[in-house]
Short mmCIF file of C-alpha atoms and ligand atoms in Angstrom, two decimals:
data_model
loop_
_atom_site.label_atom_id
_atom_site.label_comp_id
_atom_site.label_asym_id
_atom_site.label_seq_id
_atom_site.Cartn_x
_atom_site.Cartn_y
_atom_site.Cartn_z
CA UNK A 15 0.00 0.00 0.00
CA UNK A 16 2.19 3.00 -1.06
CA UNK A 17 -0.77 4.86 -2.89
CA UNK A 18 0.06 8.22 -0.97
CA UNK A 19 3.73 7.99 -1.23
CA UNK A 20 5.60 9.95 -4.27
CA UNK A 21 8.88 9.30 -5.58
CA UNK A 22 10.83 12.33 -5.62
CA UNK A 23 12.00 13.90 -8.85
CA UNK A 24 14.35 17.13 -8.65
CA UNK A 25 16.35 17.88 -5.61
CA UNK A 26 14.76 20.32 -2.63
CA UNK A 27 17.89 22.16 -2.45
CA UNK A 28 19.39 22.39 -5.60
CA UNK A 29 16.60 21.55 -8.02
CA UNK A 30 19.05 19.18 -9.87
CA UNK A 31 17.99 14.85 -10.76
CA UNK A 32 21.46 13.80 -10.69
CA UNK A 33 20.86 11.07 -7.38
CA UNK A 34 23.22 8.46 -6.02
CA UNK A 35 21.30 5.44 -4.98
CA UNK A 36 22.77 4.98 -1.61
CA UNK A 37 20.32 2.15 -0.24
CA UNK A 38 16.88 0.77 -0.30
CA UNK A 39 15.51 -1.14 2.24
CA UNK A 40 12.24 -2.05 0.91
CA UNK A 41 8.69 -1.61 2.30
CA UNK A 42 8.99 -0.11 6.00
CA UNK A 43 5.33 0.82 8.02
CA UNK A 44 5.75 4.39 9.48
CA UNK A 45 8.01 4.61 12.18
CA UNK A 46 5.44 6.27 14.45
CA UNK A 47 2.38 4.56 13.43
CA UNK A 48 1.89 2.16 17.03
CA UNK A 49 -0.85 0.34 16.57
CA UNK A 50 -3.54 -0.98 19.01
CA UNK A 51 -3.13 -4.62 20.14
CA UNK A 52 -5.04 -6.97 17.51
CA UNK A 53 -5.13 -10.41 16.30
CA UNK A 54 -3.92 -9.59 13.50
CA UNK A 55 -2.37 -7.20 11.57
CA UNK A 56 -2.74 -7.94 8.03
CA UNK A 57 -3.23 -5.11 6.37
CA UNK A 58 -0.68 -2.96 8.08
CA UNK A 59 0.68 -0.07 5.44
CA UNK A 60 4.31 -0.25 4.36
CA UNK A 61 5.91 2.32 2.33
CA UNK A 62 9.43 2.03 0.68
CA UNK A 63 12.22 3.36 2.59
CA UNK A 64 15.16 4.49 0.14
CA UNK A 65 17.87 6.78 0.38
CA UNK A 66 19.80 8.52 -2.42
CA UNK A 67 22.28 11.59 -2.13
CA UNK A 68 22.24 14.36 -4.55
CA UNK A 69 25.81 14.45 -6.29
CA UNK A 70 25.65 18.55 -6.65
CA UNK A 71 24.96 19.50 -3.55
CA UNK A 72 25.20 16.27 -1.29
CA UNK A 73 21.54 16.66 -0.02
CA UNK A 74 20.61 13.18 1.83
CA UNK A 75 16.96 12.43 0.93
CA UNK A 76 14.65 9.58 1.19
CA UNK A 77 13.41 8.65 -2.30
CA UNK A 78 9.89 8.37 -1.73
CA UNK A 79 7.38 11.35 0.63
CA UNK A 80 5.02 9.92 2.49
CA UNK A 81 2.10 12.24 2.27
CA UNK A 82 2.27 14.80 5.18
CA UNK A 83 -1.46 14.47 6.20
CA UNK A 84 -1.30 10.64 6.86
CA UNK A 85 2.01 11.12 8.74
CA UNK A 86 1.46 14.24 11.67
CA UNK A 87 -2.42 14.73 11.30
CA UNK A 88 -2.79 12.88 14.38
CA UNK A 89 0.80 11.83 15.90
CA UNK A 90 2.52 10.18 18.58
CA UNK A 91 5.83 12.12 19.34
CA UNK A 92 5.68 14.36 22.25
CA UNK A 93 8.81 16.39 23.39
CA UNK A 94 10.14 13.60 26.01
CA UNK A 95 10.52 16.01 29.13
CA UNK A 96 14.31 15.07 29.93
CA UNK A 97 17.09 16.78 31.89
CA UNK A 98 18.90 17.10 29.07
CA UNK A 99 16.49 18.06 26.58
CA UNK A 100 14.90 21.00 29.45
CA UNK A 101 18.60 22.10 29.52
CA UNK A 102 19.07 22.65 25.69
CA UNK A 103 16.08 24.16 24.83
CA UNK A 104 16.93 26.76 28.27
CA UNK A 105 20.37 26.96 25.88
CA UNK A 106 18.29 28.02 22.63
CA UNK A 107 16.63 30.55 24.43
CA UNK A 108 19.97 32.24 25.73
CA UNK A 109 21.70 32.17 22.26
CA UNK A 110 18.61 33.53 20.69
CA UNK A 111 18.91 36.43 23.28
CA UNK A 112 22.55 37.06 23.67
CA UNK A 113 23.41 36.60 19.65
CA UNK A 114 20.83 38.01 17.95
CA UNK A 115 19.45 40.33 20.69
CA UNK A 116 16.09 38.75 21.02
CA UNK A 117 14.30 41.05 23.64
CA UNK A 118 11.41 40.18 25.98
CA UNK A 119 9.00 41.97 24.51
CA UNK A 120 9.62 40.31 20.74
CA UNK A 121 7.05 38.02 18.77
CA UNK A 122 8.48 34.40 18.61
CA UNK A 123 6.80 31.78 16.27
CA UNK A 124 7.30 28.29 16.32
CA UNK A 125 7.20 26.10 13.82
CA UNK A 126 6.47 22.70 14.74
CA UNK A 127 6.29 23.29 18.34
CA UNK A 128 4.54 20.51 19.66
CA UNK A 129 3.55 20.30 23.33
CA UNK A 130 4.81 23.74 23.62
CA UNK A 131 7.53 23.39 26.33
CA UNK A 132 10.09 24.97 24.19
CA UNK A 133 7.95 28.31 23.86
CA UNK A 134 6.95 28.28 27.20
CA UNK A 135 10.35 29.00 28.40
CA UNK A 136 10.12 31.93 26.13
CA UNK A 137 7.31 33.20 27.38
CA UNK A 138 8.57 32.90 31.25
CA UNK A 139 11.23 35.37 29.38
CA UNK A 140 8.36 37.71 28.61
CA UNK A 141 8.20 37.39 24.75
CA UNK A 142 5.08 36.90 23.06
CA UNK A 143 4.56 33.35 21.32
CA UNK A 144 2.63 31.38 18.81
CA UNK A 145 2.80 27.67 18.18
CA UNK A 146 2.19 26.32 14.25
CA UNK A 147 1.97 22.27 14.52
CA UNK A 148 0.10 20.31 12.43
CA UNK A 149 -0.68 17.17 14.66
CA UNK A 150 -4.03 18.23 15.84
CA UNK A 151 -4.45 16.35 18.75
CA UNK A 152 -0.86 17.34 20.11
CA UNK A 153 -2.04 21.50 19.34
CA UNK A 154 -5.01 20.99 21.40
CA UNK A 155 -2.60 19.74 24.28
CA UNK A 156 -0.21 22.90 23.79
CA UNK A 157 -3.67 25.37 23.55
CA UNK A 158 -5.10 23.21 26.67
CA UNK A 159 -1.75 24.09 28.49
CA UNK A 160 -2.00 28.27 27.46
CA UNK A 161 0.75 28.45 24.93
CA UNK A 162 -1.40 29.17 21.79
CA UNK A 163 -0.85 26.84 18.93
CA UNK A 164 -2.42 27.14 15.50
CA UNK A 165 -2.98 23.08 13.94
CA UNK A 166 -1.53 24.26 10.54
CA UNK A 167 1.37 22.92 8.25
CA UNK A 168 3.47 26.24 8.20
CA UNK A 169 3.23 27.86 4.71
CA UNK A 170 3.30 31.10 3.07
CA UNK A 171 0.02 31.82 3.19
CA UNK A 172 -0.24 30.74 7.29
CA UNK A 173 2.53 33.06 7.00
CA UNK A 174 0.42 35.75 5.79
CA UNK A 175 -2.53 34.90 8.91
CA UNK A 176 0.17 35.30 11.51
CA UNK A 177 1.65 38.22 9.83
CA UNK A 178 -1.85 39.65 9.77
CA UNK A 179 -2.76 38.64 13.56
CA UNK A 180 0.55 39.34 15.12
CA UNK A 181 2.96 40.76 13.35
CA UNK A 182 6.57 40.67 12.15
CA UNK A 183 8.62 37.94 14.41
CA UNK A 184 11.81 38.51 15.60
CA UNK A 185 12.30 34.76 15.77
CA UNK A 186 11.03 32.08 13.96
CA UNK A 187 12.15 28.71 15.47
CA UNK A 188 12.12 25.02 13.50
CA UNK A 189 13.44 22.63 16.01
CA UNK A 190 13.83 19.25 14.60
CA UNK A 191 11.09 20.47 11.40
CA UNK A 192 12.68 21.30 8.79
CA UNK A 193 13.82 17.78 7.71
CA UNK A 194 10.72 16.69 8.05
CA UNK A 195 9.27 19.29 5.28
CA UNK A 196 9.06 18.23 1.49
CA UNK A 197 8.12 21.89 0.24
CA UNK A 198 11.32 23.48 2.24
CA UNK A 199 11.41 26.16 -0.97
CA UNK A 200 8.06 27.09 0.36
CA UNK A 201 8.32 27.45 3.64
CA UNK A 202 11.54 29.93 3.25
CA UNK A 203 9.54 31.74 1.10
CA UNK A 204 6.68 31.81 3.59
CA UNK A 205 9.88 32.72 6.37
CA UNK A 206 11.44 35.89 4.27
CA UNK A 207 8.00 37.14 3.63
CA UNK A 208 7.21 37.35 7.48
CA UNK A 209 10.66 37.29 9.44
CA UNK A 210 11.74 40.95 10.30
CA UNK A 211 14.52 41.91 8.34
CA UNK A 212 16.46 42.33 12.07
CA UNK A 213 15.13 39.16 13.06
CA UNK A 214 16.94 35.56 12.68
CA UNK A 215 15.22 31.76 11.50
CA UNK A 216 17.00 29.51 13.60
CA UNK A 217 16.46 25.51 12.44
CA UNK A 218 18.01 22.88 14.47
CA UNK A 219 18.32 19.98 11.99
CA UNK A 220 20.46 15.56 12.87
CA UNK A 221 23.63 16.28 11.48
CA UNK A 222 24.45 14.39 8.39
CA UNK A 223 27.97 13.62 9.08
CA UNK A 224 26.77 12.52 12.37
CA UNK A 225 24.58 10.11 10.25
CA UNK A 226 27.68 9.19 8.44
CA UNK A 227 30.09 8.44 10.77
CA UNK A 228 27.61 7.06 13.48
CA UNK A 229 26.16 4.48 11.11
CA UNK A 230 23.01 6.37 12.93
CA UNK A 231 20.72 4.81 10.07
CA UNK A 232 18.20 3.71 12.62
CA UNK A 233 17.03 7.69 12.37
CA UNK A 234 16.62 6.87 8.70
CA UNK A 235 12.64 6.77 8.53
CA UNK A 236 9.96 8.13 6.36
CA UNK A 237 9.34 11.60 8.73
CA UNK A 238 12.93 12.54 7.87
CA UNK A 239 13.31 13.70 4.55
CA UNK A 240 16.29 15.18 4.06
CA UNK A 241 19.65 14.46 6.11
CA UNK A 242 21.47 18.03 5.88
CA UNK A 243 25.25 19.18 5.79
CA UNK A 244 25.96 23.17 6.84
CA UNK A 245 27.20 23.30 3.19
CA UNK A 246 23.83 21.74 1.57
CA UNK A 247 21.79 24.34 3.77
CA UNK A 248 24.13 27.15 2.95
CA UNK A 249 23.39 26.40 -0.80
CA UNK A 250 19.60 26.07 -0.03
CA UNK A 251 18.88 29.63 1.90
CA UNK A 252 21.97 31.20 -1.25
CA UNK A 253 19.11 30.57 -3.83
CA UNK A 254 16.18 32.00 -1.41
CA UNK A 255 17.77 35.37 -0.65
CA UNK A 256 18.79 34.62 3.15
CA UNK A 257 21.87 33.81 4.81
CA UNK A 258 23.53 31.18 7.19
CA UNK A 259 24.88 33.68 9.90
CA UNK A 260 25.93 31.28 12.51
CA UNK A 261 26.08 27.60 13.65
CA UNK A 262 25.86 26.00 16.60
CA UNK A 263 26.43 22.17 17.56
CA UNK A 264 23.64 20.19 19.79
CA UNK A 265 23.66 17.00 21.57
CA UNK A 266 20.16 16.34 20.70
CA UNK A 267 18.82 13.50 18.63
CA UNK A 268 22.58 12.21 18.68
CA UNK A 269 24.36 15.00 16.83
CA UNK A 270 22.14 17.84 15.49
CA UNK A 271 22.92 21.53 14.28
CA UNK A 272 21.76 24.68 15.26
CA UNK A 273 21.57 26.57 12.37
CA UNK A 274 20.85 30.41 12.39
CA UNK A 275 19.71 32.20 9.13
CA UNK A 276 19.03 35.71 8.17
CA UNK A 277 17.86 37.77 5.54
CA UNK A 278 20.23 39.10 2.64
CA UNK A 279 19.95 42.52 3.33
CA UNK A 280 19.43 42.51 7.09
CA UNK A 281 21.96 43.90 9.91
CA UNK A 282 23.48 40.68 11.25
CA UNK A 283 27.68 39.59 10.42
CA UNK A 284 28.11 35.87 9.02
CA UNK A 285 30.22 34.24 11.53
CA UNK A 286 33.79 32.83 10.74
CA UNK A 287 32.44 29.74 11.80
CA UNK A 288 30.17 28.96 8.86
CA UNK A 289 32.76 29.03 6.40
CA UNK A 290 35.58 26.94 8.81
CA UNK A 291 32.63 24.12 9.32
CA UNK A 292 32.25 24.03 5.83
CA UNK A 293 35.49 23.68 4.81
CA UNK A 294 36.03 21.19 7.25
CA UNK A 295 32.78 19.39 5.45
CA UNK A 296 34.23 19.17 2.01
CA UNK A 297 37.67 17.54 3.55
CA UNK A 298 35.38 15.33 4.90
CA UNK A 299 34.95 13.50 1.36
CA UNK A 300 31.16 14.33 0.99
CA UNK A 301 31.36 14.89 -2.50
CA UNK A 302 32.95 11.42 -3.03
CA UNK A 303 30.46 8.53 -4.15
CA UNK A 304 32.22 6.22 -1.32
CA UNK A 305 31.62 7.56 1.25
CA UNK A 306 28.21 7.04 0.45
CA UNK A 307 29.03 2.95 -0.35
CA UNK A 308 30.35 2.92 2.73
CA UNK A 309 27.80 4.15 4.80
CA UNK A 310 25.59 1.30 3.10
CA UNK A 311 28.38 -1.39 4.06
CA UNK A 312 28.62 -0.53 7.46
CA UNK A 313 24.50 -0.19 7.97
CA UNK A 314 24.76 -3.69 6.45
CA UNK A 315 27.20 -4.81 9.28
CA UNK A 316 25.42 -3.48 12.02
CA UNK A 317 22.08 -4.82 10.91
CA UNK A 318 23.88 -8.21 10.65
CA UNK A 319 25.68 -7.90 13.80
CA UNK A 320 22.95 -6.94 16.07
CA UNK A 321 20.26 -9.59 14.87
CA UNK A 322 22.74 -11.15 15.87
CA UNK A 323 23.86 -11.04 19.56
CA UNK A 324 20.56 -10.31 20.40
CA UNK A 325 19.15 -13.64 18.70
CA UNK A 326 22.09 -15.71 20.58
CA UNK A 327 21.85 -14.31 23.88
CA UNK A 328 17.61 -15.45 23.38
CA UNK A 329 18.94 -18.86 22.73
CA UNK A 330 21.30 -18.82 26.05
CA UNK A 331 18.37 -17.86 27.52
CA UNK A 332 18.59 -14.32 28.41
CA UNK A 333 15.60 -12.07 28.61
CA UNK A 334 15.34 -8.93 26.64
CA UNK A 335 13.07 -6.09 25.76
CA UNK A 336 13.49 -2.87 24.34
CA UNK A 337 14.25 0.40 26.10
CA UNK A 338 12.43 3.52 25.15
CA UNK A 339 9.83 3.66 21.94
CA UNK A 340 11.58 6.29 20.12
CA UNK A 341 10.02 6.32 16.96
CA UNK A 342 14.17 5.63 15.62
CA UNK A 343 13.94 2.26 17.46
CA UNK A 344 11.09 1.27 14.54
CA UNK A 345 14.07 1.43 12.14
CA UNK A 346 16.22 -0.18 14.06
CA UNK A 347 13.88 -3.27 14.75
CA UNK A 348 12.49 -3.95 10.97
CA UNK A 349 15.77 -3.32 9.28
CA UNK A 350 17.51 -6.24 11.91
CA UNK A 351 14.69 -8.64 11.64
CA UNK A 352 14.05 -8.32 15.78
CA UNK A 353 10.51 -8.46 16.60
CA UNK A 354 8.29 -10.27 19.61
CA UNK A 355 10.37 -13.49 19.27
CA UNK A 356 13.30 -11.92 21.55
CA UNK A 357 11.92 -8.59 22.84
CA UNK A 358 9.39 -9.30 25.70
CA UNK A 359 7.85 -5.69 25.86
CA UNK A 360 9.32 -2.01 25.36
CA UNK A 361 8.86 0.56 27.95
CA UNK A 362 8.54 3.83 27.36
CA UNK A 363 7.43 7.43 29.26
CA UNK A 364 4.93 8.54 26.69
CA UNK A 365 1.60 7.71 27.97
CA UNK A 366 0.26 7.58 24.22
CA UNK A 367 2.59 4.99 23.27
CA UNK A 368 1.70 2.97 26.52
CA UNK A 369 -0.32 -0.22 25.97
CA UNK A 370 0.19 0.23 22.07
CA UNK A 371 2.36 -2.24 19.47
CA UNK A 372 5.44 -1.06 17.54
CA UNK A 373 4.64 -0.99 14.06
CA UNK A 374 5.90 -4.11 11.92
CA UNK A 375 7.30 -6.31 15.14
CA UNK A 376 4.63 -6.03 16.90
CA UNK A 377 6.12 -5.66 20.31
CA UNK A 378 3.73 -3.98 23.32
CA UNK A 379 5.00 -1.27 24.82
CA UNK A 380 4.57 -0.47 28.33
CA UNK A 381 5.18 2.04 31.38
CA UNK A 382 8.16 2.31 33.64
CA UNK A 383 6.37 0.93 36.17
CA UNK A 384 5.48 -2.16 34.26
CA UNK A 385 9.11 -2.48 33.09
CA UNK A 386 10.50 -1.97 36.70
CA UNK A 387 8.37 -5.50 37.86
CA UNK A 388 9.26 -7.31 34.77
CA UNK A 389 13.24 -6.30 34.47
CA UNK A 390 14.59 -7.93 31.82
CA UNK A 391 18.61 -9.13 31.40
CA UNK A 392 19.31 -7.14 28.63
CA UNK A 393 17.59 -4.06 27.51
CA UNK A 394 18.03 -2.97 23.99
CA UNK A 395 18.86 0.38 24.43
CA UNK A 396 16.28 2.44 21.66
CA UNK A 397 16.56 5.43 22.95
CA UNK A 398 20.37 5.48 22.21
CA UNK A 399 20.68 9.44 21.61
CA UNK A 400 19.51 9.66 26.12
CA UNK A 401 22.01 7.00 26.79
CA UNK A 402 23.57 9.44 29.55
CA UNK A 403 20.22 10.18 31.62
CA UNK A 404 18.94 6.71 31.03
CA UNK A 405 22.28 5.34 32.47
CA UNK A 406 21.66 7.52 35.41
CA UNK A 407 18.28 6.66 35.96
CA UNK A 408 18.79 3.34 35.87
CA UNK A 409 21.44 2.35 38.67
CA UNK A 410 18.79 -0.30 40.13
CA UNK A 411 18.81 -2.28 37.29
CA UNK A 412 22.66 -1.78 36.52
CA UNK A 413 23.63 -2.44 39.87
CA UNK A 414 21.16 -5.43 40.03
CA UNK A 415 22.94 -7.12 37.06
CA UNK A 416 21.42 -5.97 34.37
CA UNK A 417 22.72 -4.70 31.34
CA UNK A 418 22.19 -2.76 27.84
CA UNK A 419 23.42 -3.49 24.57
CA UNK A 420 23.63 -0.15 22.76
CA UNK A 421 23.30 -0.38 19.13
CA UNK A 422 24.92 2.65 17.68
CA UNK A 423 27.62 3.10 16.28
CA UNK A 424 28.89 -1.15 16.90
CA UNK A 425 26.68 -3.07 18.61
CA UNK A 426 28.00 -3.02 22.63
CA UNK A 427 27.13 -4.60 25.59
CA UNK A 428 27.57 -2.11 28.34
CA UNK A 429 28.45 -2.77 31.20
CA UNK A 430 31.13 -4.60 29.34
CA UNK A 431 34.17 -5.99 31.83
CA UNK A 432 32.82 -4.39 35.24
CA UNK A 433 35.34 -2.41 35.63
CA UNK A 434 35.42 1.07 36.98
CA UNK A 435 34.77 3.12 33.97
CA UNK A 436 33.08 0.98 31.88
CA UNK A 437 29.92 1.77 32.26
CA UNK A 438 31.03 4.83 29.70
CA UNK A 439 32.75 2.33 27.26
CA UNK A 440 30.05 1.47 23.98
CA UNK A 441 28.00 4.65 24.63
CA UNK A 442 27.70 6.43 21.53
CA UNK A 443 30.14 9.12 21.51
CA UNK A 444 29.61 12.23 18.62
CA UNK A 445 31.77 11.42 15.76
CA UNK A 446 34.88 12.74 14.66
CA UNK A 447 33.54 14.96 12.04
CA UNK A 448 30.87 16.62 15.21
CA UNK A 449 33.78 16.75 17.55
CA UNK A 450 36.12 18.99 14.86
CA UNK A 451 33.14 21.63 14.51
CA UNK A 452 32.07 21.50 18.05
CA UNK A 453 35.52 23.37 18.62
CA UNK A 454 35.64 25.46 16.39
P1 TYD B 21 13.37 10.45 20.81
O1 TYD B 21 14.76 10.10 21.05
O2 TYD B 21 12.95 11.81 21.14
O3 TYD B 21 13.16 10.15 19.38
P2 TYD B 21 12.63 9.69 17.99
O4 TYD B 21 11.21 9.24 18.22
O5 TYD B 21 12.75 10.94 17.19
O6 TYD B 21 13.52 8.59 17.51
O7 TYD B 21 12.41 9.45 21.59
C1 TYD B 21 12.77 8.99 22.83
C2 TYD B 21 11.72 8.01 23.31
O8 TYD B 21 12.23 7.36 24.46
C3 TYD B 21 10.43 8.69 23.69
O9 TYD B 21 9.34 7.88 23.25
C4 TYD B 21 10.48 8.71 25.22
C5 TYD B 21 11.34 7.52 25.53
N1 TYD B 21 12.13 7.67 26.76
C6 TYD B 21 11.90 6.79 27.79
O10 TYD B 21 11.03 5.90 27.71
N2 TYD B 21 12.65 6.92 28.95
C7 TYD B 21 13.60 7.89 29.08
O11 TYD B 21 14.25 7.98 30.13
C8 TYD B 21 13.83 8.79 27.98
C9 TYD B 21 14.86 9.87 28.07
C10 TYD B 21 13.07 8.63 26.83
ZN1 ZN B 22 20.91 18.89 -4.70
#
């Protein structure tokens, strides 16, 4: 059933059909698509998951969009409310302020702004703040909370409403969005028109040579469409009048870029930054078709591994089940062949995933609570990219015996030798590539 997906043509960013097949992996149900416990589920909807990279300007894109309505009209994915994720979006706000001088009175829009909890720390700053999300059910949580949210796909001519209601933002923000977005010519379009020429579009967006070098390809699914460089977005905002000004590194998601863009004509200095991280991107052998053919090998080796040593340490008789139900875990699970014949349950925070089945394998997921009477030996850690706080969180089960096998970048089993230290061996550390812009 892949009636409502399309397979792209021209490339979003460059407008150019010269593709690299990179990898396909055949038909793939939606990542966040849980489904409620049945008998059986026959006539579950697949869709084919393939990537391809553009050979001009090294855009990473899925070959085929889902069609937006059937993916975020009603959806699943709520902001998890994490230490570390509360502390990064307190960081956004302060480099909003401090580099581009957002003030407390200013207008703020987000795009994509789910629950709301990012804004809402904008508005304890005193700004003023609208929401745009088109997951309907999620809006009416946000509006239900007090942070006003509009259940719209952000375009030009929602654009023009807000423009008309509220004004000229100072800030437009499009955390974790704007890879999700087929029409991203569009939505700048429907930015440049309503941004204030002082004001700044900041995107935060997985970093593609985090992809790369991670062998992150579990975050390959069909709500990510494109998997940017700085370069590729540099090229994208070049042809739509605006500017990269400034980027900024992010743990979140396992490697993602904050990337600040401004009009052509407006007030704000590009900083050096843009141009080193770039530079340091095309050393980094993005233009060369291996690096692509060796992204697919090593996906192929981890897929193989991982069936793997979780299949053999079934047979030796080990319990396991999966932690966390990030919607990345999906991936992970239908691409190694893992399903309900070695993970027991997974557990997972998000009360609208609780009591649900993964999509494809099948496997209930359930609370903390649940998990915490029914620990397993191994858990399968899903939820890779909060590896540090679920570590933390977790000291019962560690110090009981239990373990986690962490799939990303090698498959590890962690604690490995239980030794002093080891507990921080296998986690999934940012990859060389991150690490070299990070410090700049
Ligand atoms: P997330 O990593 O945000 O990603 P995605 O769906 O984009 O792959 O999802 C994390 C999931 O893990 C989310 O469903 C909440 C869950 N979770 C837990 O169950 N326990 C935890 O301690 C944390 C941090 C997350
Ligand atoms: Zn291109």
């Amino acid at each position: 059933m892949s009636d409502s997906a399309r397979h792209i043509t021209e490339c979003r960013v460059c407008g150019r059909q010269n593709w690299q097949q990179v990898a396909s992996y055949g038909m793939v149900p939606l990542a966040n698509a849980l489904l409620e416990e049945a008998e059986s589920y026959d006539d579950e909807p697949r869709y084919p998951l393939g990537v391809v990279s553009c050979r001009f300007c090294r855009l990473m894109s899925l070959t085929h969009v889902v069609d937006p309505a059937v993916l975020y009209r009603d959806y699943l994915y709520v902001t998890p409310d994490s230490r570390s994720m509360a502390w990064h979006m307190r960081r956004v706000v302060e480099l909003c302020r401090r580099r581009f001088n957002v003030a407390r009175d200013s207008f703020v829009l987000e795009i994509g702004s789910n629950t709301g909890l990012q804004l809402d720390l904008f508005r304890q700053q005193g700004m003023r703040t609208l929401g745009v999300d088109p997951a309907r059910n999620i809006a009416r949580v946000a509006n239900d909370n007090g942070i006003e949210t509009w259940p719209e796909f952000f375009s030009a001519e929602v654009g023009g409403a807000v423009r008309r209601r509220f004004g000229q933002p100072k800030l437009i923000l499009g955390r974790h969005v704007f890879a999700h977005i087929d029409d991203i010519a569009g939505v700048a379009a429907g930015v440049r028109e309503l941004l204030s020429l002082d004001g700044v579009f900041a995107i935060e967006v997985p970093y593609a040579l985090e992809l790369l070098e991670k062998t992150a390809f579990d975050t390959i699914y069909h709500e990510h469409l494109s998997y940017f460089t700085v370069g590729t977005l540099r090229t994208f905002f070049d042809r739509h009048g605006m500017r990269v000004l400034d980027v900024e590194p992010t743990e979140v998601h396992g490697g993602s870029v904050l990337v600040f863009v401004g009009h052509r004509g407006g007030p704000w200095r590009t900083r050096a930054v843009v141009d080193e991280i770039c530079e340091q991107e095309e050393r980094a052998a993005l233009h060369d078709d291996e690096t692509y053919r060796r992204f697919a090998r090593d996906v192929e080796r981890v897929r193989t591994e991982l069936g793997a040593l979780v299949r053999e340490l079934v047979a030796e008789g080990n319990r396991v089940a999966g932690y966390g139900a990030p919607a990345k875990g999906n991936t992970l699970l239908n691409l190694c062949g893992l399903d309900g014949a070695q993970l027991e349950f997974c557990s997972d925070t998000t009360p609208l995933k609780q009591g649900k089945v993964l999509p494809g394998t099948h496997v209930p997921v359930r609370s903390p609570e649940y998990a915490e009477d029914h620990a397993p030996d191994y858990y399968l850690l899903l939820a890779w990219n909060y590896a540090r706080d679920i570590l933390a969180k977790e000291s019962a089960f560690l110090s009981g015996g239990g373990r986690f096998i962490v799939p990303i970048p090698r498959p590890a089993i962690v604690p490995g030798s239980g030794l002093p230290g080891a507990v921080e061996a296998g986690l999934p550390e940012a990859g060389a590539a991150f690490r070299r812009i990070a410090r700049l």
